[in-house]
Amino acid sequence: MRKALGLTALAAVVVATVLSSGTTLAADSYAGPVIDTHAHLRTSQANGLTDAHPMGTAALRALDAAAGVQRSALIVMADKGDMPATRALNDALLAAVAADPDHFYPIASVHPADGDAALAELERLARLGVREIKLHPNSQQLDVADPAVARVTEKAGQLGMAVLFDSYNPLDTNQPGKLMMLSFQQPGTNFIFAHMGFTEFREFQSLATLRKLGRGGNVWLDVSAIASAYAGSPVAPELVWTLRRHGMDHVLFGSDWPVDSPAEALKAVRALGLTAAEEKLVLHDNVVKLLKLDQGR
């Protein structure tokens, strides 16, 4: 009885916290713990997403507490041609996570153009417990179809690391196809396509058909940025239809902080009209299963 009362009280606290952040829960909404799979860490003046992007983790930690986010990723992105800087960046990330390991988990980075040195860095990161890396075709100025990218993603898969790709490039309309081809060629690597292709999200509907043929099951769609862009719009029902066709068990919640706050991103996802069971998958269960976040804590 005492345990049941404790769970009831915890649920009440979560609901109250979310309501205080401006997110309204429907009667059938999921009210459990939330994990943000897409938030950026600024470690220096040189790598902020915006001039206003705060350094360190304190600002994000406070926003997570206000929004009811239980755990959060921290993402960094490596530049090419300077492996000492890449290792230092990843070490700064790991230090930030180590300071608050029950809340944060790391998404490290390498640059494919750094060849064997990048692969060696992946091995080092895997030994340190990193389970996910970030590659960004726009920020890192790389082509998804470059064989150097395939070397990195294949190595990541061999090491048990998922690969998070930014999946929208307005200057490369073939990028969704390149990403899907890479995922087909490397079924042993788990791929996460951040922002779900944004304005090109319809392209990923083909994954639903390909999953019937035994392909595409290693692709997760990250709804950071795109949920905020389309929630409440005439396009929102088609976005949800596409997610359901793909499989809600392969969809992840992310804020893309500092682009959106955790509360803003959570409000957008709840506005999509998902069922409570679907929200539970997207907001928590899928990433726990993908990255085994309940282990090694």
mmCIF file of C-alpha atoms in Angstrom:
data_model
loop_
_atom_site.group_PDB
_atom_site.id
_atom_site.type_symbol
_atom_site.label_atom_id
_atom_site.label_comp_id
_atom_site.label_asym_id
_atom_site.label_seq_id
_atom_site.Cartn_x
_atom_site.Cartn_y
_atom_site.Cartn_z
ATOM 1 C CA MET A 1 0.000 0.000 0.000
ATOM 2 C CA ARG A 2 2.824 2.365 0.887
ATOM 3 C CA LYS A 3 4.470 1.656 -2.509
ATOM 4 C CA ALA A 4 1.227 2.343 -4.365
ATOM 5 C CA LEU A 5 0.808 5.665 -2.576
ATOM 6 C CA GLY A 6 4.380 6.582 -3.469
ATOM 7 C CA LEU A 7 3.803 5.953 -7.154
ATOM 8 C CA THR A 8 0.597 7.963 -7.061
ATOM 9 C CA ALA A 9 2.392 10.856 -5.420
ATOM 10 C CA LEU A 10 5.206 10.681 -7.965
ATOM 11 C CA ALA A 11 2.741 10.756 -10.857
ATOM 12 C CA ALA A 12 1.047 13.775 -9.307
ATOM 13 C CA VAL A 13 4.379 15.596 -9.034
ATOM 14 C CA VAL A 14 5.203 14.832 -12.688
ATOM 15 C CA VAL A 15 1.813 16.050 -13.870
ATOM 16 C CA ALA A 16 2.055 19.211 -11.766
ATOM 17 C CA THR A 17 5.559 19.915 -13.073
ATOM 18 C CA VAL A 18 4.495 19.532 -16.681
ATOM 19 C CA LEU A 19 1.440 21.708 -16.164
ATOM 20 C CA SER A 20 3.584 24.414 -14.595
ATOM 21 C CA SER A 21 5.748 24.421 -17.727
ATOM 22 C CA GLY A 22 2.779 25.333 -19.918
ATOM 23 C CA THR A 23 2.133 21.836 -21.290
ATOM 24 C CA THR A 24 -1.439 20.631 -20.852
ATOM 25 C CA LEU A 25 -1.914 16.911 -20.389
ATOM 26 C CA ALA A 26 -5.010 15.326 -21.884
ATOM 27 C CA ALA A 27 -6.830 12.807 -19.741
ATOM 28 C CA ASP A 28 -5.237 9.913 -21.643
ATOM 29 C CA SER A 29 -1.709 11.386 -21.917
ATOM 30 C CA TYR A 30 1.370 9.587 -20.700
ATOM 31 C CA ALA A 31 2.494 11.038 -17.359
ATOM 32 C CA GLY A 32 5.659 9.044 -16.725
ATOM 33 C CA PRO A 33 9.362 9.905 -17.028
ATOM 34 C CA VAL A 34 10.575 11.693 -20.176
ATOM 35 C CA ILE A 35 13.948 11.376 -21.909
ATOM 36 C CA ASP A 36 15.183 14.099 -24.278
ATOM 37 C CA THR A 37 17.339 12.403 -26.917
ATOM 38 C CA HIS A 38 18.531 15.570 -28.668
ATOM 39 C CA ALA A 39 20.110 18.483 -26.774
ATOM 40 C CA HIS A 40 23.373 20.280 -27.562
ATOM 41 C CA LEU A 41 26.243 20.966 -25.173
ATOM 42 C CA ARG A 42 28.270 24.144 -25.586
ATOM 43 C CA THR A 43 31.799 23.668 -24.307
ATOM 44 C CA SER A 44 33.455 26.834 -25.633
ATOM 45 C CA GLN A 45 32.770 30.155 -27.320
ATOM 46 C CA ALA A 46 33.450 28.479 -30.657
ATOM 47 C CA ASN A 47 30.794 25.757 -30.623
ATOM 48 C CA GLY A 48 27.512 27.319 -29.569
ATOM 49 C CA LEU A 49 24.497 26.823 -31.814
ATOM 50 C CA THR A 50 23.622 30.486 -31.248
ATOM 51 C CA ASP A 51 25.316 33.381 -29.481
ATOM 52 C CA ALA A 52 22.813 32.924 -26.660
ATOM 53 C CA HIS A 53 23.518 29.187 -26.247
ATOM 54 C CA PRO A 54 24.619 28.871 -22.588
ATOM 55 C CA MET A 55 27.888 27.194 -21.699
ATOM 56 C CA GLY A 56 27.799 23.986 -19.712
ATOM 57 C CA THR A 57 24.767 22.128 -18.406
ATOM 58 C CA ALA A 58 23.261 24.309 -15.671
ATOM 59 C CA ALA A 59 20.732 26.095 -17.879
ATOM 60 C CA LEU A 60 19.549 22.880 -19.542
ATOM 61 C CA ARG A 61 19.340 21.095 -16.182
ATOM 62 C CA ALA A 62 16.999 23.797 -14.895
ATOM 63 C CA LEU A 63 14.844 23.674 -18.032
ATOM 64 C CA ASP A 64 14.620 19.887 -17.775
ATOM 65 C CA ALA A 65 13.500 20.134 -14.163
ATOM 66 C CA ALA A 66 10.789 22.640 -15.090
ATOM 67 C CA ALA A 67 9.558 20.477 -17.974
ATOM 68 C CA GLY A 68 9.633 17.173 -16.123
ATOM 69 C CA VAL A 69 12.450 15.688 -18.237
ATOM 70 C CA GLN A 70 14.129 12.909 -16.301
ATOM 71 C CA ARG A 71 17.163 12.363 -18.535
ATOM 72 C CA SER A 72 18.782 14.187 -21.434
ATOM 73 C CA ALA A 73 21.355 13.586 -24.111
ATOM 74 C CA LEU A 74 24.271 15.953 -24.536
ATOM 75 C CA ILE A 75 25.520 16.315 -28.131
ATOM 76 C CA VAL A 76 28.816 17.621 -29.499
ATOM 77 C CA MET A 77 29.989 17.809 -33.130
ATOM 78 C CA ALA A 78 33.598 17.421 -34.241
ATOM 79 C CA ASP A 79 35.426 19.529 -36.808
ATOM 80 C CA LYS A 80 37.733 17.861 -39.308
ATOM 81 C CA GLY A 81 41.469 17.904 -39.431
ATOM 82 C CA ASP A 82 42.260 18.329 -35.735
ATOM 83 C CA MET A 83 42.065 15.058 -33.820
ATOM 84 C CA PRO A 84 43.502 16.507 -30.590
ATOM 85 C CA ALA A 85 40.614 19.003 -30.639
ATOM 86 C CA THR A 86 38.117 16.219 -31.336
ATOM 87 C CA ARG A 87 39.399 14.159 -28.419
ATOM 88 C CA ALA A 88 39.330 17.219 -26.169
ATOM 89 C CA LEU A 89 35.752 17.961 -27.230
ATOM 90 C CA ASN A 90 34.652 14.415 -26.485
ATOM 91 C CA ASP A 91 36.489 14.484 -23.163
ATOM 92 C CA ALA A 92 34.695 17.720 -22.225
ATOM 93 C CA LEU A 93 31.411 16.005 -23.068
ATOM 94 C CA LEU A 94 32.247 12.992 -20.927
ATOM 95 C CA ALA A 95 33.265 15.243 -18.048
ATOM 96 C CA ALA A 96 29.930 17.065 -18.217
ATOM 97 C CA VAL A 97 28.078 13.753 -18.144
ATOM 98 C CA ALA A 98 30.232 12.407 -15.305
ATOM 99 C CA ALA A 99 29.258 15.421 -13.195
ATOM 100 C CA ASP A 100 25.578 14.414 -13.410
ATOM 101 C CA PRO A 101 25.439 10.836 -14.743
ATOM 102 C CA ASP A 102 21.922 10.059 -13.545
ATOM 103 C CA HIS A 103 20.562 12.860 -15.693
ATOM 104 C CA PHE A 104 22.802 13.187 -18.755
ATOM 105 C CA TYR A 105 24.168 10.700 -21.281
ATOM 106 C CA PRO A 106 26.742 11.441 -24.032
ATOM 107 C CA ILE A 107 26.430 11.657 -27.815
ATOM 108 C CA ALA A 108 30.027 12.083 -28.967
ATOM 109 C CA SER A 109 31.379 12.867 -32.433
ATOM 110 C CA VAL A 110 34.164 12.332 -34.929
ATOM 111 C CA HIS A 111 34.678 13.643 -38.444
ATOM 112 C CA PRO A 112 34.745 10.966 -41.172
ATOM 113 C CA ALA A 113 37.417 12.902 -43.096
ATOM 114 C CA ASP A 114 39.867 12.063 -40.299
ATOM 115 C CA GLY A 115 39.999 8.471 -41.515
ATOM 116 C CA ASP A 116 41.743 5.899 -39.342
ATOM 117 C CA ALA A 117 42.190 8.410 -36.527
ATOM 118 C CA ALA A 118 38.416 8.857 -36.385
ATOM 119 C CA LEU A 119 37.950 5.089 -36.181
ATOM 120 C CA ALA A 120 40.479 4.909 -33.360
ATOM 121 C CA GLU A 121 38.585 7.624 -31.516
ATOM 122 C CA LEU A 122 35.377 5.587 -31.860
ATOM 123 C CA GLU A 123 37.161 2.642 -30.263
ATOM 124 C CA ARG A 124 38.318 4.852 -27.392
ATOM 125 C CA LEU A 125 34.824 6.248 -26.898
ATOM 126 C CA ALA A 126 33.279 2.783 -26.908
ATOM 127 C CA ARG A 127 35.691 1.697 -24.163
ATOM 128 C CA LEU A 128 34.521 4.721 -22.166
ATOM 129 C CA GLY A 129 30.897 3.647 -22.450
ATOM 130 C CA VAL A 130 29.631 5.930 -25.249
ATOM 131 C CA ARG A 131 26.662 4.355 -27.032
ATOM 132 C CA GLU A 132 25.857 6.992 -29.653
ATOM 133 C CA ILE A 133 27.686 9.387 -31.982
ATOM 134 C CA LYS A 134 26.528 12.414 -33.962
ATOM 135 C CA LEU A 135 27.255 13.176 -37.624
ATOM 136 C CA HIS A 136 25.937 16.399 -39.166
ATOM 137 C CA PRO A 137 26.151 16.756 -42.972
ATOM 138 C CA ASN A 138 25.540 20.518 -42.783
ATOM 139 C CA SER A 139 27.709 21.546 -39.844
ATOM 140 C CA GLN A 140 30.492 19.089 -40.653
ATOM 141 C CA GLN A 141 30.206 19.713 -44.412
ATOM 142 C CA LEU A 142 30.105 16.066 -45.366
ATOM 143 C CA ASP A 143 28.256 14.067 -47.999
ATOM 144 C CA VAL A 144 26.308 11.111 -46.634
ATOM 145 C CA ALA A 145 27.294 9.101 -49.746
ATOM 146 C CA ASP A 146 31.034 9.597 -49.091
ATOM 147 C CA PRO A 147 32.714 6.201 -48.443
ATOM 148 C CA ALA A 148 34.470 7.813 -45.483
ATOM 149 C CA VAL A 149 31.072 8.275 -43.832
ATOM 150 C CA ALA A 150 30.230 4.616 -44.432
ATOM 151 C CA ARG A 151 33.496 3.585 -42.757
ATOM 152 C CA VAL A 152 32.581 5.517 -39.629
ATOM 153 C CA THR A 153 28.996 4.278 -39.446
ATOM 154 C CA GLU A 154 30.036 0.680 -40.058
ATOM 155 C CA LYS A 155 32.646 0.916 -37.309
ATOM 156 C CA ALA A 156 30.088 2.471 -34.968
ATOM 157 C CA GLY A 157 27.751 -0.450 -35.584
ATOM 158 C CA GLN A 158 30.518 -2.947 -34.894
ATOM 159 C CA LEU A 159 31.157 -1.177 -31.581
ATOM 160 C CA GLY A 160 27.469 -1.193 -30.635
ATOM 161 C CA MET A 161 27.019 2.558 -31.152
ATOM 162 C CA ALA A 162 23.961 4.156 -32.722
ATOM 163 C CA VAL A 163 24.546 6.952 -35.236
ATOM 164 C CA LEU A 164 22.514 10.158 -35.027
ATOM 165 C CA PHE A 165 22.362 12.036 -38.350
ATOM 166 C CA ASP A 166 20.894 15.432 -39.011
ATOM 167 C CA SER A 167 18.609 14.414 -41.873
ATOM 168 C CA TYR A 168 17.741 17.710 -43.552
ATOM 169 C CA ASN A 169 19.953 19.554 -46.007
ATOM 170 C CA PRO A 170 18.195 22.151 -48.198
ATOM 171 C CA LEU A 171 21.155 22.041 -50.595
ATOM 172 C CA ASP A 172 20.978 18.265 -51.092
ATOM 173 C CA THR A 173 17.495 17.040 -51.921
ATOM 174 C CA ASN A 174 18.896 13.513 -52.308
ATOM 175 C CA GLN A 175 19.946 13.321 -48.676
ATOM 176 C CA PRO A 176 16.940 11.286 -47.417
ATOM 177 C CA GLY A 177 17.654 8.698 -50.091
ATOM 178 C CA LYS A 178 21.352 8.641 -49.249
ATOM 179 C CA LEU A 179 20.556 8.101 -45.577
ATOM 180 C CA MET A 180 18.149 5.269 -46.332
ATOM 181 C CA MET A 181 20.629 3.595 -48.694
ATOM 182 C CA LEU A 182 23.326 3.766 -46.017
ATOM 183 C CA SER A 183 20.988 2.171 -43.490
ATOM 184 C CA PHE A 184 20.097 -0.603 -45.952
ATOM 185 C CA GLN A 185 23.755 -1.299 -46.697
ATOM 186 C CA GLN A 186 24.609 -1.485 -43.001
ATOM 187 C CA PRO A 187 21.851 -3.432 -41.228
ATOM 188 C CA GLY A 188 24.161 -3.960 -38.260
ATOM 189 C CA THR A 189 24.202 -0.241 -37.429
ATOM 190 C CA ASN A 190 21.313 1.560 -35.752
ATOM 191 C CA PHE A 191 20.587 4.922 -37.374
ATOM 192 C CA ILE A 192 18.633 7.850 -35.934
ATOM 193 C CA PHE A 193 17.457 10.445 -38.444
ATOM 194 C CA ALA A 194 17.124 13.710 -36.547
ATOM 195 C CA HIS A 195 14.282 16.068 -37.465
ATOM 196 C CA MET A 196 12.785 13.309 -39.633
ATOM 197 C CA GLY A 197 13.896 15.028 -42.822
ATOM 198 C CA PHE A 198 11.976 18.174 -41.810
ATOM 199 C CA THR A 199 10.166 19.388 -44.957
ATOM 200 C CA GLU A 200 11.142 16.130 -46.676
ATOM 201 C CA PHE A 201 9.547 13.883 -44.047
ATOM 202 C CA ARG A 202 7.308 12.165 -46.612
ATOM 203 C CA GLU A 203 10.390 10.456 -48.063
ATOM 204 C CA PHE A 204 10.696 8.306 -44.965
ATOM 205 C CA GLN A 205 7.233 6.847 -45.444
ATOM 206 C CA SER A 206 8.906 4.397 -47.827
ATOM 207 C CA LEU A 207 10.621 2.810 -44.823
ATOM 208 C CA ALA A 208 7.264 1.327 -43.826
ATOM 209 C CA THR A 209 7.078 -0.634 -47.064
ATOM 210 C CA LEU A 210 10.731 -1.613 -46.922
ATOM 211 C CA ARG A 211 10.287 -2.959 -43.393
ATOM 212 C CA LYS A 212 7.893 -5.498 -44.899
ATOM 213 C CA LEU A 213 10.867 -6.685 -46.951
ATOM 214 C CA GLY A 214 13.128 -6.958 -43.932
ATOM 215 C CA ARG A 215 14.849 -3.596 -44.362
ATOM 216 C CA GLY A 216 14.579 -0.352 -42.449
ATOM 217 C CA GLY A 217 14.197 -1.887 -39.003
ATOM 218 C CA ASN A 218 17.466 -0.265 -37.944
ATOM 219 C CA VAL A 219 16.137 3.286 -38.464
ATOM 220 C CA TRP A 220 14.667 5.492 -35.751
ATOM 221 C CA LEU A 221 13.055 8.863 -36.490
ATOM 222 C CA ASP A 222 13.813 11.771 -34.139
ATOM 223 C CA VAL A 223 10.982 14.337 -34.028
ATOM 224 C CA SER A 224 13.037 17.214 -32.653
ATOM 225 C CA ALA A 225 12.323 20.494 -34.496
ATOM 226 C CA ILE A 226 9.780 18.911 -36.828
ATOM 227 C CA ALA A 227 7.145 18.371 -34.120
ATOM 228 C CA SER A 228 7.415 22.027 -33.123
ATOM 229 C CA ALA A 229 7.261 23.102 -36.761
ATOM 230 C CA TYR A 230 4.110 21.179 -37.636
ATOM 231 C CA ALA A 231 2.108 20.788 -34.407
ATOM 232 C CA GLY A 232 -1.259 22.478 -34.876
ATOM 233 C CA SER A 233 -0.748 22.824 -38.625
ATOM 234 C CA PRO A 234 -2.743 21.270 -41.482
ATOM 235 C CA VAL A 235 0.249 18.987 -42.063
ATOM 236 C CA ALA A 236 0.276 17.513 -38.537
ATOM 237 C CA PRO A 237 -2.125 14.604 -39.298
ATOM 238 C CA GLU A 238 0.063 13.502 -42.206
ATOM 239 C CA LEU A 239 3.155 13.711 -40.017
ATOM 240 C CA VAL A 240 1.494 11.481 -37.410
ATOM 241 C CA TRP A 241 0.280 9.102 -40.133
ATOM 242 C CA THR A 242 3.860 8.818 -41.407
ATOM 243 C CA LEU A 243 5.171 8.116 -37.904
ATOM 244 C CA ARG A 244 2.580 5.408 -37.380
ATOM 245 C CA ARG A 245 3.348 3.864 -40.744
ATOM 246 C CA HIS A 246 7.016 3.793 -39.820
ATOM 247 C CA GLY A 247 6.229 2.360 -36.393
ATOM 248 C CA MET A 248 5.885 4.301 -33.149
ATOM 249 C CA ASP A 249 8.332 1.851 -31.587
ATOM 250 C CA HIS A 250 11.028 3.509 -33.740
ATOM 251 C CA VAL A 251 10.338 7.182 -32.922
ATOM 252 C CA LEU A 252 12.294 9.318 -30.429
ATOM 253 C CA PHE A 253 11.541 12.577 -28.623
ATOM 254 C CA GLY A 254 14.074 15.402 -28.735
ATOM 255 C CA SER A 255 14.078 19.125 -28.036
ATOM 256 C CA ASP A 256 17.064 20.184 -30.185
ATOM 257 C CA TRP A 257 17.864 22.575 -27.336
ATOM 258 C CA PRO A 258 18.710 25.450 -27.559
ATOM 259 C CA VAL A 259 16.586 25.602 -30.738
ATOM 260 C CA ASP A 260 13.524 24.680 -28.645
ATOM 261 C CA SER A 261 13.285 24.358 -24.897
ATOM 262 C CA PRO A 262 12.387 20.936 -23.481
ATOM 263 C CA ALA A 263 8.984 22.306 -22.435
ATOM 264 C CA GLU A 264 8.270 23.700 -25.911
ATOM 265 C CA ALA A 265 9.253 20.441 -27.585
ATOM 266 C CA LEU A 266 7.217 18.371 -25.160
ATOM 267 C CA LYS A 267 4.184 20.578 -25.668
ATOM 268 C CA ALA A 268 4.502 20.136 -29.443
ATOM 269 C CA VAL A 269 4.659 16.342 -29.212
ATOM 270 C CA ARG A 270 1.646 16.229 -26.922
ATOM 271 C CA ALA A 271 -0.239 18.427 -29.400
ATOM 272 C CA LEU A 272 0.151 15.786 -32.120
ATOM 273 C CA GLY A 273 -2.670 13.749 -30.622
ATOM 274 C CA LEU A 274 -0.771 10.534 -29.965
ATOM 275 C CA THR A 275 -2.259 7.923 -27.666
ATOM 276 C CA ALA A 276 -0.848 7.538 -24.160
ATOM 277 C CA ALA A 277 0.783 4.261 -25.219
ATOM 278 C CA GLU A 278 2.409 5.960 -28.212
ATOM 279 C CA GLU A 279 3.646 8.856 -26.074
ATOM 280 C CA LYS A 280 5.181 6.379 -23.633
ATOM 281 C CA LEU A 281 7.173 4.814 -26.465
ATOM 282 C CA VAL A 282 8.299 8.121 -27.957
ATOM 283 C CA LEU A 283 9.014 9.968 -24.727
ATOM 284 C CA HIS A 284 10.724 7.170 -22.861
ATOM 285 C CA ASP A 285 10.669 3.489 -23.753
ATOM 286 C CA ASN A 286 12.176 3.514 -27.253
ATOM 287 C CA VAL A 287 15.438 5.199 -26.341
ATOM 288 C CA VAL A 288 15.827 3.101 -23.194
ATOM 289 C CA LYS A 289 15.600 -0.023 -25.346
ATOM 290 C CA LEU A 290 17.785 1.330 -28.169
ATOM 291 C CA LEU A 291 20.651 2.604 -26.006
ATOM 292 C CA LYS A 292 20.146 0.308 -22.999
ATOM 293 C CA LEU A 293 19.941 3.363 -20.774
ATOM 294 C CA ASP A 294 18.811 1.267 -17.810
ATOM 295 C CA GLN A 295 22.203 -0.444 -17.749
ATOM 296 C CA GLY A 296 25.538 0.750 -16.465
ATOM 297 C CA ARG A 297 24.180 3.666 -14.447
#
